[in-house]
Coordinates of C-alpha atoms in Angstrom, one line a residue:
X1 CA 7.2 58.9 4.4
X2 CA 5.0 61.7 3.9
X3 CA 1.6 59.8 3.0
X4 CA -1.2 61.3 1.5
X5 CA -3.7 58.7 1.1
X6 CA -3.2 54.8 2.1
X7 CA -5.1 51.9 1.5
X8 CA -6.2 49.7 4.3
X9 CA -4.1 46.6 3.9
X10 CA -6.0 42.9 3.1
X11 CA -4.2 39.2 3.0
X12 CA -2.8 39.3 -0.2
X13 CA -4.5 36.2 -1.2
X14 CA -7.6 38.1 -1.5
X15 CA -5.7 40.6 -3.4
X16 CA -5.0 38.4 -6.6
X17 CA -4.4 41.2 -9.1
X18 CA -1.6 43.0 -6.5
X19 CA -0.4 39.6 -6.4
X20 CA -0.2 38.7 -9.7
X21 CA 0.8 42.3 -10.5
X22 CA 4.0 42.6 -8.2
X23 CA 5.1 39.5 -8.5
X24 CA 6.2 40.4 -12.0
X25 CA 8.8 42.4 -10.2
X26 CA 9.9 39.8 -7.8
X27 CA 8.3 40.8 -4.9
X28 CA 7.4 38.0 -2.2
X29 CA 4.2 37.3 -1.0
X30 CA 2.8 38.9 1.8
X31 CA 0.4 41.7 3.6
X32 CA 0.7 44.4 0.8
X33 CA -0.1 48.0 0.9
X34 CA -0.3 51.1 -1.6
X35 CA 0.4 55.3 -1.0
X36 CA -0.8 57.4 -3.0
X37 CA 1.3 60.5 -4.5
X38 CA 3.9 60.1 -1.4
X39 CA 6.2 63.3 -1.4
X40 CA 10.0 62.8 -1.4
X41 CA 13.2 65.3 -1.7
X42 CA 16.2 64.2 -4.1
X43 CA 18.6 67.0 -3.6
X44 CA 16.8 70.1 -3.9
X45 CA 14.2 68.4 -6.4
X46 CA 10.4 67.5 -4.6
X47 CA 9.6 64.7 -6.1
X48 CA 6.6 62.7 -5.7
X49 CA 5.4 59.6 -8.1
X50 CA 2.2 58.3 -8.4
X51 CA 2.2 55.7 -5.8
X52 CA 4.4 53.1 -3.5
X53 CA 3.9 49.3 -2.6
X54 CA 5.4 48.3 0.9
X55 CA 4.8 44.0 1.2
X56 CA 5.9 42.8 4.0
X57 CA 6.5 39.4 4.6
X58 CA 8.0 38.2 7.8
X59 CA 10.8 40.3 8.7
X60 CA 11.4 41.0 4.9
X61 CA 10.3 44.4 3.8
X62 CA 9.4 44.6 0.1
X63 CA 9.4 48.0 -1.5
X64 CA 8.6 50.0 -5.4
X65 CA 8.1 53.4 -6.4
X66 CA 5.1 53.5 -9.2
X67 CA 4.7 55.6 -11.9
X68 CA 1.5 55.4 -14.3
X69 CA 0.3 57.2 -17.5
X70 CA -2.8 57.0 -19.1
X71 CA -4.1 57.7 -22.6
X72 CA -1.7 59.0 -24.8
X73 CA 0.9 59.8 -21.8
X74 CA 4.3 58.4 -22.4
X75 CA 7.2 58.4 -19.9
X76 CA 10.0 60.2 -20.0
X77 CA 13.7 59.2 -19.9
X78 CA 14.9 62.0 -17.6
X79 CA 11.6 61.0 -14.9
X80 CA 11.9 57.3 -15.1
X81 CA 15.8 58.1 -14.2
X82 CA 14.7 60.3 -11.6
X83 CA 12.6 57.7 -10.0
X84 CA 15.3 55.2 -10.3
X85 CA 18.1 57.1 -8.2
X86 CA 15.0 57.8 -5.6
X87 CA 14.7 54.5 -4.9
X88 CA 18.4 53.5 -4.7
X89 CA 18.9 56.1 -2.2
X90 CA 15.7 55.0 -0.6
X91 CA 17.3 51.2 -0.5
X92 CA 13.6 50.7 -2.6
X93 CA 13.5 47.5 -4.2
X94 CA 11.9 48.1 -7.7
X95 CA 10.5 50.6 -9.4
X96 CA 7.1 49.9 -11.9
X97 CA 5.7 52.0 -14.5
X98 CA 1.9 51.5 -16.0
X99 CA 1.2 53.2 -19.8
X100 CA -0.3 52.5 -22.6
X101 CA 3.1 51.9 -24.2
X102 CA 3.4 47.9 -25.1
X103 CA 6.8 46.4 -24.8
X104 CA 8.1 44.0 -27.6
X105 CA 9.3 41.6 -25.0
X106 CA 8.3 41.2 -21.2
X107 CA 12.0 42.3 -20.3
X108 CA 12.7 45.1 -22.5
X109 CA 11.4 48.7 -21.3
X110 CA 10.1 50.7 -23.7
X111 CA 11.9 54.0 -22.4
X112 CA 15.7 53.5 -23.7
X113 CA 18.2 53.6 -20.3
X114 CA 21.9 53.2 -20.2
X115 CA 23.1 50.1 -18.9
X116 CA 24.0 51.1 -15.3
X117 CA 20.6 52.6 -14.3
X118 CA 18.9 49.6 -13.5
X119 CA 21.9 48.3 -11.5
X120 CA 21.4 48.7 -7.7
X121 CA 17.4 49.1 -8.2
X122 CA 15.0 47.0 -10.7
X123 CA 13.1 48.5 -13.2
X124 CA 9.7 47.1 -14.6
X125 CA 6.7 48.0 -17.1
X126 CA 3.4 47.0 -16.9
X127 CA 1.2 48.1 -20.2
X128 CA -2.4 48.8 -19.8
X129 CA -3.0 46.2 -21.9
X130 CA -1.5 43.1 -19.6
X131 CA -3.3 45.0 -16.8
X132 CA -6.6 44.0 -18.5
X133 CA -5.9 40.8 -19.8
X134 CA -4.6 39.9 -16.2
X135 CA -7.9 40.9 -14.9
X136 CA -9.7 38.7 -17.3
X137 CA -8.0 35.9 -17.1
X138 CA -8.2 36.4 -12.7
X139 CA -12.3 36.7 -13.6
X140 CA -12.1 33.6 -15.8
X141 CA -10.1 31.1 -13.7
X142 CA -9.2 32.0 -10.1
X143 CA -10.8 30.9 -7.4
X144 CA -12.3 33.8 -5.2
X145 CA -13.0 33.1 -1.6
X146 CA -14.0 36.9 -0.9
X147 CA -16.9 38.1 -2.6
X148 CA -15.7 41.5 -2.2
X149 CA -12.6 41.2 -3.9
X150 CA -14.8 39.6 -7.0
X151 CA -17.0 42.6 -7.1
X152 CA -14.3 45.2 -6.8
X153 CA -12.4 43.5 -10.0
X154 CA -15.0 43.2 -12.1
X155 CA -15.8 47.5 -11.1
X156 CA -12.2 47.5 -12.3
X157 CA -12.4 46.0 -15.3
X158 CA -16.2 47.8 -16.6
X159 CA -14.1 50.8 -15.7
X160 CA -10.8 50.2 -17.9
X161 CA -12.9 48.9 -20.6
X162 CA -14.2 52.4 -20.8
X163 CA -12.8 54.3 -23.5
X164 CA -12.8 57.6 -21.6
X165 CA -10.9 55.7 -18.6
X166 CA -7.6 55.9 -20.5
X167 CA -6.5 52.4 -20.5
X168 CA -6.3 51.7 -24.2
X169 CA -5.6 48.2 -25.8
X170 CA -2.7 48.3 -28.4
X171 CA -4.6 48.7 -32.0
X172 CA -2.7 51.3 -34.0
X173 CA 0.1 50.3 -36.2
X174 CA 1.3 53.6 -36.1
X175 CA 1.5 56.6 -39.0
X176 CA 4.0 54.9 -41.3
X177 CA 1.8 52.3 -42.0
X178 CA 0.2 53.1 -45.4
X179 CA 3.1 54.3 -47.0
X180 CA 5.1 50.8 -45.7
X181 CA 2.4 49.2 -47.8
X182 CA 2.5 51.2 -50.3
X183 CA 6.4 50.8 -50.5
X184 CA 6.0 47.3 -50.3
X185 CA 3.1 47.0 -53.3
X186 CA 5.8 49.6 -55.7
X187 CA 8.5 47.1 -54.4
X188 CA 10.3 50.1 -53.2
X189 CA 10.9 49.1 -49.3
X190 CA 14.5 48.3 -47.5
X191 CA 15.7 47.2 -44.9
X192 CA 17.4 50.3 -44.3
X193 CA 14.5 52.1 -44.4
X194 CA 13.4 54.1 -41.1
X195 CA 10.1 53.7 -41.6
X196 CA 10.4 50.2 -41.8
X197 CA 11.5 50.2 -38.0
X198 CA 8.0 51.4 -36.4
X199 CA 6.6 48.8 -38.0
X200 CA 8.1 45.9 -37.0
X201 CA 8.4 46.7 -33.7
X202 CA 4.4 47.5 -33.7
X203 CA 4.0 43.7 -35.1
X204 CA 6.2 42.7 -31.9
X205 CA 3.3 44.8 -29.7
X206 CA 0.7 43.0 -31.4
X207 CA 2.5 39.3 -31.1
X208 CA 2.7 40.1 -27.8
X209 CA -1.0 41.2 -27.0
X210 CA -2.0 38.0 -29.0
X211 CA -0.6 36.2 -26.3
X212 CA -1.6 38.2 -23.8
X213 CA -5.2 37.8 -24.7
X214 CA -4.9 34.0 -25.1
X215 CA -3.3 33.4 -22.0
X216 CA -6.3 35.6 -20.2
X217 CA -9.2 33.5 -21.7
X218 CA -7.0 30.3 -21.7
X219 CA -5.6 30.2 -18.4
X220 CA -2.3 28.8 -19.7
X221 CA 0.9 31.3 -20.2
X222 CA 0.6 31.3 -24.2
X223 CA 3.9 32.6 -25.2
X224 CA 6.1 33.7 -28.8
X225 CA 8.5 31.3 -29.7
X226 CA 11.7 33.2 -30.5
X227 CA 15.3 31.8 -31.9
X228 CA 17.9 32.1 -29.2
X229 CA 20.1 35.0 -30.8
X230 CA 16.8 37.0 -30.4
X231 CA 16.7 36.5 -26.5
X232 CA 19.5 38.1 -26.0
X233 CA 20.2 40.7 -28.5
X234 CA 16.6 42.3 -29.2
X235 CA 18.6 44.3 -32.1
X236 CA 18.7 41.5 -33.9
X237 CA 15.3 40.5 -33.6
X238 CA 14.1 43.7 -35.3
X239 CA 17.1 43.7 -38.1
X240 CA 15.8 40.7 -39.3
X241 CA 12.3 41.5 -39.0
X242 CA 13.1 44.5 -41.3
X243 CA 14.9 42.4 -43.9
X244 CA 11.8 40.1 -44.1
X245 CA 9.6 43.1 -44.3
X246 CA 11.4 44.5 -46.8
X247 CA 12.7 41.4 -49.0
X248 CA 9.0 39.3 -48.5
X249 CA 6.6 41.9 -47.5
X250 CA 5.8 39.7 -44.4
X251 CA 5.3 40.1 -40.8
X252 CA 5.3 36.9 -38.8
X253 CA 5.4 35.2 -35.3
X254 CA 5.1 31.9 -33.3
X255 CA 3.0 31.2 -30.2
X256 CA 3.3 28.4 -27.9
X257 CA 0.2 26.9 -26.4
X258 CA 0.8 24.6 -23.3
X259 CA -0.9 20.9 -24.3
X260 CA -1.4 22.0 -28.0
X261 CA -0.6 19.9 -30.9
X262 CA 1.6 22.3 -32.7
X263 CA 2.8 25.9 -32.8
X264 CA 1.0 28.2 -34.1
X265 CA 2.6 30.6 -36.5
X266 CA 0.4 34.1 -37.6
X267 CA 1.8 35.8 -40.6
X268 CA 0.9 39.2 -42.2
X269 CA 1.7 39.0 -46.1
X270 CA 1.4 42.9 -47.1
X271 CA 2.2 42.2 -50.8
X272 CA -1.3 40.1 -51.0
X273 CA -2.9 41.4 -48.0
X274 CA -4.1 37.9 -46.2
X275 CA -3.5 37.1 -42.8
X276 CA -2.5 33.6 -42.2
X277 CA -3.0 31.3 -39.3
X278 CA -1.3 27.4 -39.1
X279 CA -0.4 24.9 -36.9
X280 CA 1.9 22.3 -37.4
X281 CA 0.8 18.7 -36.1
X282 CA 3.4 15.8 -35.9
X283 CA 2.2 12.9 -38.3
X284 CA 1.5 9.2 -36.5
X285 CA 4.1 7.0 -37.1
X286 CA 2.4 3.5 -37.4
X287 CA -0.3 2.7 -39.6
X288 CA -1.2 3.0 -43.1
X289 CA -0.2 6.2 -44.7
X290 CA -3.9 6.7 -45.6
X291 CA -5.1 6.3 -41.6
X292 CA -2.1 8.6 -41.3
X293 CA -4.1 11.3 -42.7
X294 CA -7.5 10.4 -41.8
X295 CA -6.1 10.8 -38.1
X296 CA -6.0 14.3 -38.6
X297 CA -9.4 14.4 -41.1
X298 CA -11.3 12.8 -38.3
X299 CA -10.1 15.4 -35.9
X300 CA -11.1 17.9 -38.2
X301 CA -14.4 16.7 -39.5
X302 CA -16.4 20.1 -38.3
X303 CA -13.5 22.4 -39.4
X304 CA -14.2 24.9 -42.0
X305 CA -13.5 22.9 -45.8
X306 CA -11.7 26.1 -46.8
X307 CA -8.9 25.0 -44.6
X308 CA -5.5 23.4 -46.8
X309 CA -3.8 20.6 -45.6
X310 CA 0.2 20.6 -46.1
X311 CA 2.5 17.5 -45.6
X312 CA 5.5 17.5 -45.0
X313 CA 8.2 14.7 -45.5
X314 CA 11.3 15.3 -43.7
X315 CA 14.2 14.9 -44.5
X316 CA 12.7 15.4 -48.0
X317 CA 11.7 19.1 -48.6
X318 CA 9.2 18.9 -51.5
X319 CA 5.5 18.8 -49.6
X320 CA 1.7 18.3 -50.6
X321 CA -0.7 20.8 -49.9
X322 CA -4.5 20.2 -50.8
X323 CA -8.1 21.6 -49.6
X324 CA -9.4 20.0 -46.3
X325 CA -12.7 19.1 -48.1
X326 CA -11.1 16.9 -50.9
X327 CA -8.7 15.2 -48.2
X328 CA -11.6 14.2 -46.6
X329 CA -13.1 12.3 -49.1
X330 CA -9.5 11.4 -50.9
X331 CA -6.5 11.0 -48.4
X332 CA -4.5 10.0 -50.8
X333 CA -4.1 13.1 -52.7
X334 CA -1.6 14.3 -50.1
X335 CA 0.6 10.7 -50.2
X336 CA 2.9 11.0 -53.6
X337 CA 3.9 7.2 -53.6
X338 CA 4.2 4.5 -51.2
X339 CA 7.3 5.5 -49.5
X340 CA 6.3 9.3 -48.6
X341 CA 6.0 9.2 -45.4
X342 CA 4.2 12.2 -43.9
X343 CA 6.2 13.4 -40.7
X344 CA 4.4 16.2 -40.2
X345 CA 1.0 18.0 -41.2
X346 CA 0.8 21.5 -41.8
X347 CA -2.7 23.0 -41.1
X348 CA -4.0 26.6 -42.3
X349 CA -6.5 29.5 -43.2
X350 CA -5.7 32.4 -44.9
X351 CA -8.1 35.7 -44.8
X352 CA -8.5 39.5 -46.1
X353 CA -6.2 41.6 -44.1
X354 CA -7.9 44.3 -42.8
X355 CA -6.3 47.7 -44.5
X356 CA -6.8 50.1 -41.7
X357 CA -4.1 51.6 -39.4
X358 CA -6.3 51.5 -36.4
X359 CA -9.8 50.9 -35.4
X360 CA -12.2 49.0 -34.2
X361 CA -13.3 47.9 -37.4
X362 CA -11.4 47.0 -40.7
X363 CA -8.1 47.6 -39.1
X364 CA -5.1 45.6 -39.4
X365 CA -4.9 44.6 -35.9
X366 CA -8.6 43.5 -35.6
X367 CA -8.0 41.5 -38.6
X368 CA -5.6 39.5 -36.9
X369 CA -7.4 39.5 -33.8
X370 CA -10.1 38.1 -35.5
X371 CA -7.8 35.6 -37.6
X372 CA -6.0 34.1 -34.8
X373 CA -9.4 33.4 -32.6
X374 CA -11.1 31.5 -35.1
X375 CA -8.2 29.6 -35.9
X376 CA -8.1 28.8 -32.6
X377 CA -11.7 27.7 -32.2
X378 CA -11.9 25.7 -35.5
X379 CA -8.5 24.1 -35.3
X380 CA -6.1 23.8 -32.7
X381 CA -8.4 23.2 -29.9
X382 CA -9.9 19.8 -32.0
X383 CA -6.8 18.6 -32.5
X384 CA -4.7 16.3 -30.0
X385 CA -1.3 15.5 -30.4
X386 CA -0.4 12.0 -31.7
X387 CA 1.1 9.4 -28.8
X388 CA 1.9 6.0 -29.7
X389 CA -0.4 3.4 -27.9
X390 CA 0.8 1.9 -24.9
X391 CA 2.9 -1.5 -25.8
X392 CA 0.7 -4.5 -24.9
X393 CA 1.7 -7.1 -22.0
X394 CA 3.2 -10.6 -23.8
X395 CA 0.8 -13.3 -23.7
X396 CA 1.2 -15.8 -21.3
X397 CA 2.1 -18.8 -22.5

């Protein structure tokens, strides 16, 4: 290759960003090192992409072209297509791409390709936004035996966290947002409505970054919980997201903590303009079916009282719903006679939706932001999963 600049190369367990980075796109681990703006011919063309990873590991020679945009730079069909036929004539194994532009799902691109593009050569995306969080959460919870490396991430990170560096977090719904609301308020809004479409898939970039920002302060892969028809047609997944939008005004999604009690479900509800958290807690089932509920009361005895308190009865589906403060003091109020027995507790908050496209402040996606982190803090961290107690040892006679 022609090389203009190259990087000296480090053990890659001192590199845990590259690491965590390329091994996203299958690559082993190894001695890893990075070109800069390495010129290639393709035909007559000259073309030259922003950068190339060679990992070698053993005799196994790991290779990806990379392509990154910054600020409002998106990437191109016809140049991500370009790139792709470079590196299958290279024998390249993978080719990244870094932008601003948040995928609804980990697998799906956000530049539309045929089919057959991606099938001698892999093709993977990388927002900004996952770059940061993985940054965090490598500042958080790894384990640096190389000071250096530690100072040169945390440069990184005060650098991307500059709003003139270009790396930009997802907050902008998007410019049909205020007239989806106010379709939705006049109860004018399909589901075959186009403008419908930006919309939901901006929810899916938001779901996403929730996670995203959990797992980074967590240190636990926090991911949506999707039905199975949506994993493998992603079609579908924004069809129906469109008919909810349009028939309920809502916008909701399901995130899996590792060890928590419940899922937790986030829903936007643009007809009354809350934001709502919950998490759904399996019931005990031994006991009274007062202790039953002062289980979960005791759990939650520095919680906000605001909170409600739902029951659920399965396979019954009438449920009870009261405010955390009176359950407290009355436990009863959620038992209808003596042979409901609760199966399952439904715990939640609902908040002002913030109004805003975009922002920092008052914006829709800072309001759920906001939402989903105090939830977290107040609730589902307090609360342990039920486990029946270990059964006793007969006495000996």
């Amino acid at each position: 290759h022609n090389v203009a600049h190259s990087f000296p190369t480090r053990r890659s367990s001192d590199l845990p960003l590259g690491r965590s980075l390329t091994a996203r796109a299958g690559a082993p681990s190894g001695a890893l090192e990075t070109f800069l703006e390495v010129g290639f011919s393709l035909g007559e063309l000259r073309v030259i992409p922003d950068g190339v990873i060679r990992i070698a590991r053993g005799q196994k020679v790991w290779t990806a072209l990379v392509e990154v945009k910054t600020g409002d730079g998106l990437l191109g069909r016809e140049q991500v297509e370009k790139y792709l036929r470079l590196a299958k004539r290279r024998k390249y194994d993978a080719v990244i791409t870094i932008s601003n532009q948040v995928s609804t799902d980990p697998d799906v691109h956000p530049v539309d390709l045929p089919a057959h593009a991606t099938n001698a050569v892999s093709l993977f995306h990388i927002s900004w936004s996952e770059v940061m969080h993985e940054i965090r959460m490598l500042l958080a919870h790894h384990r640096f035996t190389d000071p250096v490396s530690l100072w040169i991430l945390s440069e990184l990170s005060r650098y991307l966290e500059h709003p003139r560096s270009g790396a930009m977090p997802f907050t902008d719904m998007g410019p049909s947002w205020v007239s989806v609301r106010e379709s939705i308020a006049d109860g004018t809004l399909r589901p075959g409505d186009q403008k419908a479409i930006p919309i939901v898939n901006a929810w899916q970039k938001l779901a996403r970054q929730l996670c995203l920002g959990l797992t980074a302060r967590l240190g636990v892969p926090v991911k949506q919980v999707v039905p199975r028809r949506w994993q493998t047609d992603p079609g579908l997944r924004l069809d129906e997201g469109t008919h909810r939008l349009a028939d309920h005004g809502v916008l909701a999604s399901t995130l899996r903590v590792p060890d928590a009690a419940g899922p937790i479900t986030v829903s936007a509800d643009l007809r009354t303009s809350r934001v709502t958290v919950s998490i759904e807690i399996g019931a005990p089932q031994e006991n009274s079916l007062s202790r039953r509920v002062t289980w979960l009361t005791r759990q939650l005895k520095d919680a906000p009282d605001d909170l409600l308190v739902e029951a659920r009865f399965a396979p019954r589906a009438e449920t009870t719903c009261e405010r955390l403060v009176d359950v407290r003091s009355r436990p009863q109020l959620l038992l209808p006679g003596k042979d409901w027995e609760p199966s399952s507790f439904v715990v939640s908050r609902s908040q002002p939706m913030g109004s805003k496209r975009s922002g920092a402040r008052g914006s829709f996606v800072t309001s759920v932001n906001e939402a989903v982190d105090g939830f977290y803090a107040d609730v589902v961290e307090r609360v342990r999963p039920w486990a029946p107690p270990a059964p006793p040892l007969p006495e000996s006679a």
